[in-house]
């Protein structure tokens, strides 16, 4: 009788243990799910259309070569699936492209070497060195999460390739990579450089 009672309590404790582990896993998984759902949502105000909405689509990160770019807010997808990235942080601060934004006229002027790209918010028509071209989507002016700080977002692939950079997209990680061309500017134009690139070191540490 004692042996049966002992076996019963052992079996009972195992059942309780399994139930406790199952509930813990269930609660943890639910917490992760809700955290991811919250992280995937961005509250966006579009100053061009004067719309405010919750963005729940893909959030895009960027890399310059092998280095991640630190952005205040991520890149997003336009209505037709083209990537839009923050112009100042991505192209001006990181790649050295000069940016001039006139909020009154709603125009954005980007200059790199002798090349100029002029865009108008909400308009997919742009001008490269005065020549009219059609972009995959229009640039926009956004603010995020009920803040009033405004960010100009532009079609990132179009801008990168306009100025001679290589652009690639990794759908698995939602990451766009912009790679510098193998050339240098002499102040007016891009010069192709195909000779040896010397290795630079500071105190025995290689500098990239």
Coordinates of N, CA, C and O in Angstrom, one line a residue, residues 25-170:
X25 N 6.3 28.2 -20.5 CA 6.6 28.3 -21.9 C 5.6 29.1 -22.7 O 5.8 30.0 -23.5
X26 N 4.3 28.8 -22.3 CA 3.2 29.5 -23.0 C 3.2 31.0 -22.7 O 3.0 31.8 -23.6
X27 N 3.4 31.3 -21.4 CA 3.4 32.7 -21.0 C 4.6 33.5 -21.6 O 4.5 34.6 -22.1
X28 N 5.8 32.8 -21.6 CA 7.0 33.4 -22.2 C 6.8 33.7 -23.7 O 7.1 34.7 -24.2
X29 N 6.2 32.6 -24.4 CA 6.0 32.8 -25.8 C 5.0 33.9 -26.1 O 5.2 34.7 -27.1
X30 N 4.0 34.0 -25.3 CA 3.0 35.1 -25.5 C 3.7 36.5 -25.3 O 3.4 37.4 -26.0
X31 N 4.6 36.5 -24.3 CA 5.3 37.8 -24.0 C 6.1 38.2 -25.2 O 6.2 39.4 -25.6
X32 N 6.8 37.2 -25.8 CA 7.7 37.5 -26.9 C 6.8 37.9 -28.1 O 7.2 38.9 -28.8
X33 N 5.7 37.3 -28.3 CA 4.8 37.6 -29.4 C 4.3 39.0 -29.3 O 4.4 39.8 -30.3
X34 N 3.9 39.4 -28.1 CA 3.3 40.8 -28.0 C 4.4 41.8 -28.1 O 4.2 42.9 -28.6
X35 N 5.6 41.5 -27.6 CA 6.8 42.4 -27.7 C 7.1 42.6 -29.2 O 7.3 43.8 -29.6
X36 N 7.1 41.5 -30.0 CA 7.4 41.7 -31.4 C 6.4 42.5 -32.1 O 6.7 43.3 -33.0
X37 N 5.1 42.2 -31.7 CA 4.0 42.9 -32.4 C 4.1 44.4 -32.1 O 3.9 45.2 -33.0
X38 N 4.4 44.8 -30.9 CA 4.6 46.2 -30.5 C 5.7 46.8 -31.2 O 5.7 47.9 -31.7
X39 N 6.9 46.0 -31.3 CA 8.1 46.6 -31.9 C 7.8 46.8 -33.4 O 8.5 47.6 -34.1
X40 N 6.9 46.0 -34.0 CA 6.7 46.0 -35.5 C 5.8 47.2 -35.9 O 5.6 47.4 -37.1
X41 N 5.3 47.9 -34.9 CA 4.4 49.0 -35.2 C 5.0 50.4 -35.1 O 5.7 50.6 -34.1
X42 N 4.9 51.2 -36.1 CA 5.3 52.6 -36.0 C 4.2 53.5 -36.2 O 3.4 53.4 -37.2
X43 N 4.0 54.5 -35.4 CA 3.0 55.5 -35.6 C 3.6 56.6 -36.4 O 4.6 57.3 -36.0
X44 N 3.1 56.8 -37.6 CA 3.7 57.8 -38.6 C 2.7 58.8 -39.0 O 1.5 58.6 -39.2
X45 N 3.2 60.1 -39.1 CA 2.4 61.2 -39.6 C 3.0 61.6 -40.9 O 4.2 61.9 -41.0
X46 N 2.3 61.6 -42.0 CA 2.8 62.0 -43.3 C 2.3 63.5 -43.6 O 1.1 63.7 -43.7
X47 N 3.3 64.4 -43.6 CA 3.0 65.8 -43.8 C 2.6 66.1 -45.2 O 2.0 67.2 -45.4
X48 N 2.9 65.3 -46.1 CA 2.5 65.5 -47.5 C 1.0 65.3 -47.7 O 0.2 66.1 -48.3
X49 N 0.5 64.2 -47.2 CA -0.9 63.8 -47.3 C -1.7 64.2 -46.0 O -3.0 64.1 -46.0
X50 N -1.0 64.6 -44.9 CA -1.6 64.9 -43.7 C -2.3 63.8 -43.0 O -3.3 63.9 -42.4
X51 N -1.8 62.6 -43.3 CA -2.4 61.3 -42.7 C -1.5 60.8 -41.6 O -0.3 61.0 -41.6
X52 N -2.2 60.3 -40.5 CA -1.5 59.6 -39.4 C -2.0 58.2 -39.4 O -3.2 57.9 -39.5
X53 N -1.0 57.2 -39.3 CA -1.4 55.8 -39.4 C -0.4 55.0 -38.7 O 0.7 55.4 -38.4
X54 N -0.8 53.7 -38.4 CA 0.2 52.7 -37.8 C 0.8 51.9 -38.9 O 0.1 51.2 -39.7
X55 N 2.1 52.0 -39.0 CA 2.8 51.2 -40.0 C 3.3 49.9 -39.4 O 4.0 49.9 -38.4
X56 N 2.8 48.8 -40.0 CA 3.1 47.5 -39.4 C 3.9 46.6 -40.4 O 4.0 45.4 -40.2
X57 N 4.3 47.2 -41.5 CA 5.0 46.5 -42.6 C 6.5 46.3 -42.2 O 6.9 46.7 -41.1
X58 N 7.3 45.9 -43.1 CA 8.8 45.7 -42.9 C 9.5 46.9 -42.5 O 9.3 48.0 -43.1
X59 N 10.3 46.8 -41.4 CA 11.2 47.9 -41.0 C 12.6 47.6 -41.5 O 13.1 46.6 -41.3
X60 N 13.2 48.6 -42.3 CA 14.4 48.4 -43.0 C 15.6 48.9 -42.2 O 15.6 50.1 -41.8
X61 N 16.7 48.1 -42.1 CA 17.9 48.6 -41.6 C 18.9 48.8 -42.8 O 18.7 48.3 -43.8
X62 N 19.9 49.6 -42.5 CA 20.9 50.0 -43.6 C 22.3 49.7 -43.1 O 22.6 49.8 -41.9
X63 N 23.1 49.4 -44.1 CA 24.6 49.2 -43.9 C 25.3 50.0 -45.0 O 24.9 50.0 -46.1
X64 N 26.4 50.6 -44.6 CA 27.3 51.2 -45.5 C 28.5 50.2 -45.6 O 29.3 50.2 -44.7
X65 N 28.6 49.5 -46.7 CA 29.6 48.4 -46.8 C 29.3 47.4 -45.7 O 28.2 46.8 -45.6
X66 N 30.2 47.2 -44.8 CA 30.0 46.2 -43.7 C 29.5 46.8 -42.4 O 29.4 46.2 -41.4
X67 N 29.3 48.2 -42.4 CA 29.0 48.9 -41.1 C 27.5 49.3 -41.0 O 27.0 49.9 -41.9
X68 N 26.9 48.8 -39.9 CA 25.5 49.2 -39.8 C 25.3 50.7 -39.6 O 26.2 51.4 -39.0
X69 N 24.3 51.3 -40.1 CA 24.0 52.7 -40.0 C 23.1 53.0 -38.8 O 22.0 52.3 -38.8
X70 N 23.4 53.8 -37.9 CA 22.6 54.1 -36.8 C 21.5 55.1 -37.2 O 21.9 56.3 -37.5
X71 N 20.3 54.7 -37.1 CA 19.2 55.6 -37.6 C 18.2 55.9 -36.4 O 18.0 55.0 -35.6
X72 N 17.7 57.1 -36.3 CA 16.7 57.4 -35.3 C 15.4 56.5 -35.5 O 14.9 55.9 -34.5
X73 N 15.0 56.4 -36.7 CA 13.9 55.6 -37.1 C 14.2 54.8 -38.3 O 15.0 55.2 -39.2
X74 N 13.7 53.6 -38.5 CA 14.1 52.7 -39.6 C 13.6 53.1 -40.9 O 12.7 54.0 -41.0
X75 N 14.1 52.5 -42.0 CA 13.5 52.7 -43.3 C 12.2 52.0 -43.4 O 11.9 51.0 -42.6
X76 N 11.3 52.4 -44.3 CA 10.0 51.8 -44.4 C 9.7 51.5 -45.9 O 10.5 51.9 -46.8
X77 N 8.7 50.8 -46.2 CA 8.3 50.5 -47.5 C 7.2 51.4 -48.0 O 6.2 51.7 -47.2
X78 N 7.3 51.9 -49.2 CA 6.2 52.7 -49.8 C 5.1 51.9 -50.2 O 5.1 50.6 -50.1
X79 N 4.0 52.5 -50.7 CA 2.8 51.7 -51.1 C 3.1 50.7 -52.2 O 2.4 49.6 -52.2
X80 N 4.1 50.9 -53.0 CA 4.4 50.0 -54.1 C 5.6 49.1 -53.8 O 6.1 48.4 -54.6
X81 N 6.0 49.1 -52.5 CA 7.1 48.2 -52.0 C 8.5 48.7 -52.2 O 9.5 47.9 -51.9
X82 N 8.7 49.9 -52.6 CA 10.0 50.5 -52.7 C 10.5 51.0 -51.3 O 9.7 51.5 -50.5
X83 N 11.8 50.8 -51.1 CA 12.4 51.2 -49.8 C 12.5 52.7 -49.7 O 13.1 53.4 -50.6
X84 N 12.1 53.3 -48.6 CA 12.3 54.7 -48.3 C 13.1 54.8 -47.0 O 12.9 54.2 -46.0
X85 N 14.2 55.6 -47.1 CA 15.1 55.8 -46.0 C 15.3 57.3 -45.6 O 15.1 58.1 -46.5
X86 N 15.7 57.5 -44.4 CA 15.9 58.9 -43.9 C 17.0 59.6 -44.6 O 18.2 59.1 -44.5
X87 N 16.8 60.6 -45.4 CA 17.7 61.2 -46.3 C 19.0 61.7 -45.6 O 20.1 61.5 -45.9
X88 N 18.7 62.6 -44.5 CA 19.9 63.2 -43.9 C 20.8 62.2 -43.2 O 22.0 62.3 -43.3
X89 N 20.2 61.3 -42.4 CA 21.0 60.4 -41.6 C 21.7 59.4 -42.6 O 22.9 59.0 -42.3
X90 N 21.0 59.0 -43.6 CA 21.6 57.9 -44.5 C 22.6 58.4 -45.5 O 23.6 57.9 -45.7
X91 N 22.2 59.5 -46.2 CA 23.0 60.0 -47.3 C 23.9 61.2 -46.9 O 25.0 61.3 -47.4
X92 N 23.4 62.1 -46.1 CA 24.2 63.3 -45.8 C 25.2 63.1 -44.7 O 26.4 63.3 -44.9
X93 N 24.7 62.5 -43.6 CA 25.6 62.3 -42.4 C 26.6 61.2 -42.7 O 27.7 61.2 -42.2
X94 N 26.2 60.2 -43.4 CA 27.0 59.0 -43.6 C 27.8 58.9 -44.9 O 29.0 58.6 -44.8
X95 N 27.3 59.4 -46.0 CA 27.9 59.2 -47.3 C 28.5 60.6 -47.8 O 29.1 60.6 -48.8
X96 N 28.2 61.7 -47.1 CA 28.8 62.9 -47.5 C 28.1 63.6 -48.6 O 28.7 64.5 -49.2
X97 N 26.9 63.2 -48.9 CA 26.1 63.9 -49.9 C 25.4 65.2 -49.3 O 24.8 65.1 -48.3
X98 N 25.6 66.3 -49.9 CA 25.1 67.5 -49.4 C 23.6 67.6 -49.6 O 23.1 67.3 -50.7
X99 N 22.9 67.9 -48.5 CA 21.4 68.0 -48.6 C 20.9 69.4 -48.3 O 21.3 70.0 -47.3
X100 N 20.0 69.9 -49.1 CA 19.3 71.1 -48.9 C 17.8 70.9 -49.0 O 17.3 70.4 -50.0
X101 N 17.1 71.2 -47.9 CA 15.7 70.9 -47.9 C 15.0 72.3 -47.6 O 15.2 73.0 -46.7
X102 N 14.1 72.6 -48.6 CA 13.2 73.8 -48.4 C 11.8 73.4 -48.1 O 11.1 72.9 -49.0
X103 N 11.4 73.5 -46.9 CA 10.1 73.0 -46.5 C 9.0 73.9 -47.1 O 7.9 73.4 -47.4
X104 N 9.3 75.1 -47.4 CA 8.3 76.0 -48.0 C 7.9 75.6 -49.4 O 6.7 75.5 -49.8
X105 N 9.0 75.3 -50.2 CA 8.7 74.8 -51.6 C 8.6 73.3 -51.7 O 8.4 72.8 -52.8
X106 N 8.9 72.6 -50.5 CA 8.8 71.1 -50.5 C 9.8 70.5 -51.4 O 9.5 69.4 -51.9
X107 N 10.9 71.1 -51.6 CA 12.0 70.5 -52.5 C 13.2 70.0 -51.7 O 13.5 70.6 -50.7
X108 N 13.8 69.0 -52.2 CA 15.1 68.4 -51.7 C 16.1 68.5 -52.8 O 15.9 67.9 -53.9
X109 N 17.3 69.1 -52.5 CA 18.4 69.1 -53.4 C 19.5 68.4 -52.8 O 20.0 68.7 -51.8
X110 N 20.0 67.3 -53.5 CA 21.2 66.5 -53.1 C 22.3 66.8 -54.1 O 22.1 66.7 -55.3
X111 N 23.5 67.0 -53.6 CA 24.7 67.3 -54.4 C 25.8 66.4 -54.0 O 26.1 66.3 -52.8
X112 N 26.4 65.7 -55.0 CA 27.6 64.9 -54.7 C 28.6 65.1 -55.8 O 28.3 64.7 -57.0
X113 N 29.7 65.7 -55.6 CA 30.6 66.1 -56.6 C 29.9 67.1 -57.6 O 29.4 68.1 -57.1
X114 N 29.9 66.8 -58.8 CA 29.3 67.7 -59.8 C 27.8 67.3 -60.1 O 27.1 67.9 -60.9
X115 N 27.3 66.2 -59.5 CA 26.0 65.7 -59.8 C 25.0 66.3 -58.8 O 25.2 66.4 -57.6
X116 N 23.8 66.6 -59.3 CA 22.7 67.2 -58.5 C 21.4 66.4 -58.8 O 21.1 66.1 -59.9
X117 N 20.7 66.1 -57.7 CA 19.5 65.5 -57.8 C 18.4 66.3 -57.0 O 18.6 66.6 -55.8
X118 N 17.4 66.7 -57.8 CA 16.4 67.6 -57.2 C 15.1 66.8 -57.1 O 14.6 66.3 -58.2
X119 N 14.4 66.8 -56.0 CA 13.2 66.1 -55.8 C 12.2 67.0 -55.1 O 12.5 67.9 -54.4
X120 N 10.9 66.7 -55.3 CA 9.8 67.4 -54.6 C 9.0 66.4 -53.8 O 8.6 65.3 -54.3
X121 N 8.7 66.7 -52.6 CA 7.9 65.8 -51.7 C 6.6 65.5 -52.4 O 5.9 66.4 -52.9
X122 N 6.2 64.2 -52.4 CA 4.9 63.8 -52.9 C 4.9 63.7 -54.4 O 3.9 63.3 -55.0
X123 N 6.1 63.9 -55.1 CA 6.1 63.8 -56.5 C 7.2 62.8 -57.0 O 8.3 62.9 -56.5
X124 N 6.9 61.9 -57.8 CA 7.8 60.9 -58.2 C 8.7 61.3 -59.4 O 9.6 60.6 -59.8
X125 N 8.5 62.5 -59.9 CA 9.3 63.1 -60.9 C 10.5 63.8 -60.3 O 10.3 64.6 -59.3
X126 N 11.7 63.6 -60.7 CA 12.9 64.2 -60.2 C 13.8 64.7 -61.3 O 13.5 64.5 -62.5
X127 N 14.8 65.5 -61.0 CA 15.7 66.0 -62.0 C 17.2 65.7 -61.6 O 17.6 66.0 -60.5
X128 N 17.9 65.0 -62.5 CA 19.3 64.7 -62.3 C 20.1 65.6 -63.3 O 20.0 65.4 -64.5
X129 N 20.8 66.5 -62.7 CA 21.6 67.5 -63.5 C 20.7 68.2 -64.5 O 21.0 68.4 -65.7
X130 N 19.4 68.5 -64.1 CA 18.5 69.2 -65.0 C 17.6 68.3 -65.9 O 16.7 68.8 -66.5
X131 N 18.0 67.0 -65.9 CA 17.2 66.1 -66.8 C 16.1 65.4 -66.0 O 16.4 64.8 -64.9
X132 N 14.9 65.4 -66.5 CA 13.7 64.8 -65.9 C 13.8 63.3 -65.9 O 14.1 62.7 -66.9
X133 N 13.6 62.7 -64.7 CA 13.6 61.2 -64.5 C 12.4 60.9 -63.7 O 11.9 61.7 -62.9
X134 N 12.0 59.6 -63.7 CA 10.9 59.1 -62.9 C 11.4 58.2 -61.8 O 12.1 57.2 -62.1
X135 N 11.1 58.5 -60.6 CA 11.5 57.7 -59.5 C 10.5 56.6 -59.2 O 9.3 56.7 -59.6
X136 N 10.9 55.5 -58.5 CA 9.9 54.4 -58.2 C 8.9 54.8 -57.2 O 7.8 54.2 -57.2
X137 N 9.1 55.8 -56.4 CA 8.1 56.3 -55.5 C 8.5 57.8 -55.1 O 9.7 58.2 -55.4
X138 N 7.6 58.5 -54.5 CA 7.8 59.9 -54.2 C 8.5 60.0 -52.8 O 8.2 59.2 -51.9
X139 N 9.3 61.0 -52.6 CA 9.8 61.3 -51.3 C 8.7 61.8 -50.4 O 7.7 62.3 -50.9
X140 N 8.9 61.7 -49.1 CA 7.9 62.2 -48.2 C 8.5 62.8 -46.9 O 9.7 62.7 -46.7
X141 N 7.7 63.5 -46.2 CA 8.1 64.1 -44.9 C 7.3 63.5 -43.8 O 6.1 63.6 -43.7
X142 N 8.0 62.8 -42.8 CA 7.4 62.1 -41.8 C 7.8 62.6 -40.4 O 8.9 63.1 -40.2
X143 N 6.9 62.3 -39.4 CA 7.2 62.4 -38.0 C 6.8 61.0 -37.4 O 5.8 60.4 -38.0
X144 N 7.4 60.6 -36.3 CA 7.1 59.3 -35.8 C 6.7 59.4 -34.3 O 7.2 60.3 -33.5
X145 N 5.8 58.5 -33.9 CA 5.5 58.3 -32.5 C 5.1 59.6 -31.7 O 5.5 59.8 -30.6
X146 N 4.2 60.3 -32.4 CA 3.6 61.6 -31.8 C 4.7 62.6 -31.5 O 4.4 63.6 -30.7
X147 N 5.9 62.6 -32.0 CA 6.8 63.6 -31.9 C 6.6 64.6 -33.1 O 6.0 64.3 -34.0
X148 N 7.2 65.8 -32.9 CA 7.0 66.8 -34.0 C 8.3 66.9 -34.9 O 8.3 67.7 -35.8
X149 N 9.3 66.2 -34.6 CA 10.5 66.2 -35.4 C 10.3 65.6 -36.7 O 9.7 64.5 -36.8
X150 N 10.6 66.3 -37.8 CA 10.3 65.8 -39.1 C 11.6 65.2 -39.8 O 12.7 65.7 -39.6
X151 N 11.3 64.2 -40.6 CA 12.4 63.5 -41.3 C 12.0 63.4 -42.8 O 10.9 62.9 -43.1
X152 N 12.9 63.8 -43.7 CA 12.7 63.6 -45.1 C 13.1 62.2 -45.5 O 14.2 61.7 -45.2
X153 N 12.2 61.4 -46.1 CA 12.4 60.0 -46.5 C 12.4 60.0 -48.0 O 11.5 60.6 -48.7
X154 N 13.4 59.4 -48.6 CA 13.6 59.3 -50.0 C 13.8 57.9 -50.5 O 14.2 57.0 -49.7
X155 N 13.5 57.6 -51.8 CA 13.7 56.2 -52.3 C 15.2 55.9 -52.3 O 16.0 56.4 -53.1
X156 N 15.6 55.0 -51.4 CA 17.0 54.8 -51.1 C 17.8 54.2 -52.2 O 19.0 54.6 -52.5
X157 N 17.3 53.2 -52.9 CA 18.0 52.6 -54.0 C 18.2 53.6 -55.1 O 19.3 53.8 -55.7
X158 N 17.2 54.4 -55.5 CA 17.3 55.4 -56.5 C 18.3 56.4 -56.2 O 19.2 56.7 -57.1
X159 N 18.3 56.9 -55.0 CA 19.3 58.0 -54.6 C 20.7 57.4 -54.7 O 21.7 58.0 -55.2
X160 N 20.9 56.2 -54.1 CA 22.2 55.6 -54.0 C 22.8 55.4 -55.4 O 24.0 55.7 -55.7
X161 N 22.0 54.8 -56.3 CA 22.5 54.5 -57.6 C 22.6 55.7 -58.5 O 23.5 55.7 -59.4
X162 N 21.9 56.7 -58.2 CA 22.0 58.0 -59.0 C 23.4 58.6 -58.8 O 24.0 59.1 -59.7
X163 N 24.0 58.4 -57.6 CA 25.3 59.0 -57.3 C 26.4 57.9 -57.4 O 27.5 58.1 -56.9
X164 N 26.1 56.8 -58.1 CA 27.1 55.9 -58.4 C 27.5 54.8 -57.3 O 28.4 54.1 -57.5
X165 N 26.6 54.7 -56.3 CA 26.9 53.7 -55.3 C 26.2 52.4 -55.7 O 25.2 52.4 -56.4
X166 N 26.7 51.3 -55.2 CA 26.1 50.0 -55.4 C 25.1 49.7 -54.3 O 25.4 50.0 -53.1
X167 N 23.9 49.2 -54.6 CA 22.8 49.0 -53.7 C 22.4 47.6 -53.8 O 22.1 47.0 -54.8
X168 N 22.3 46.9 -52.6 CA 21.8 45.5 -52.6 C 20.8 45.4 -51.4 O 20.8 46.1 -50.4
X169 N 19.9 44.4 -51.6 CA 18.8 44.2 -50.6 C 18.8 42.7 -50.2 O 18.9 41.8 -51.0
X170 N 18.8 42.5 -48.9 CA 18.7 41.2 -48.3 C 17.3 41.0 -47.6 O 17.0 41.6 -46.6

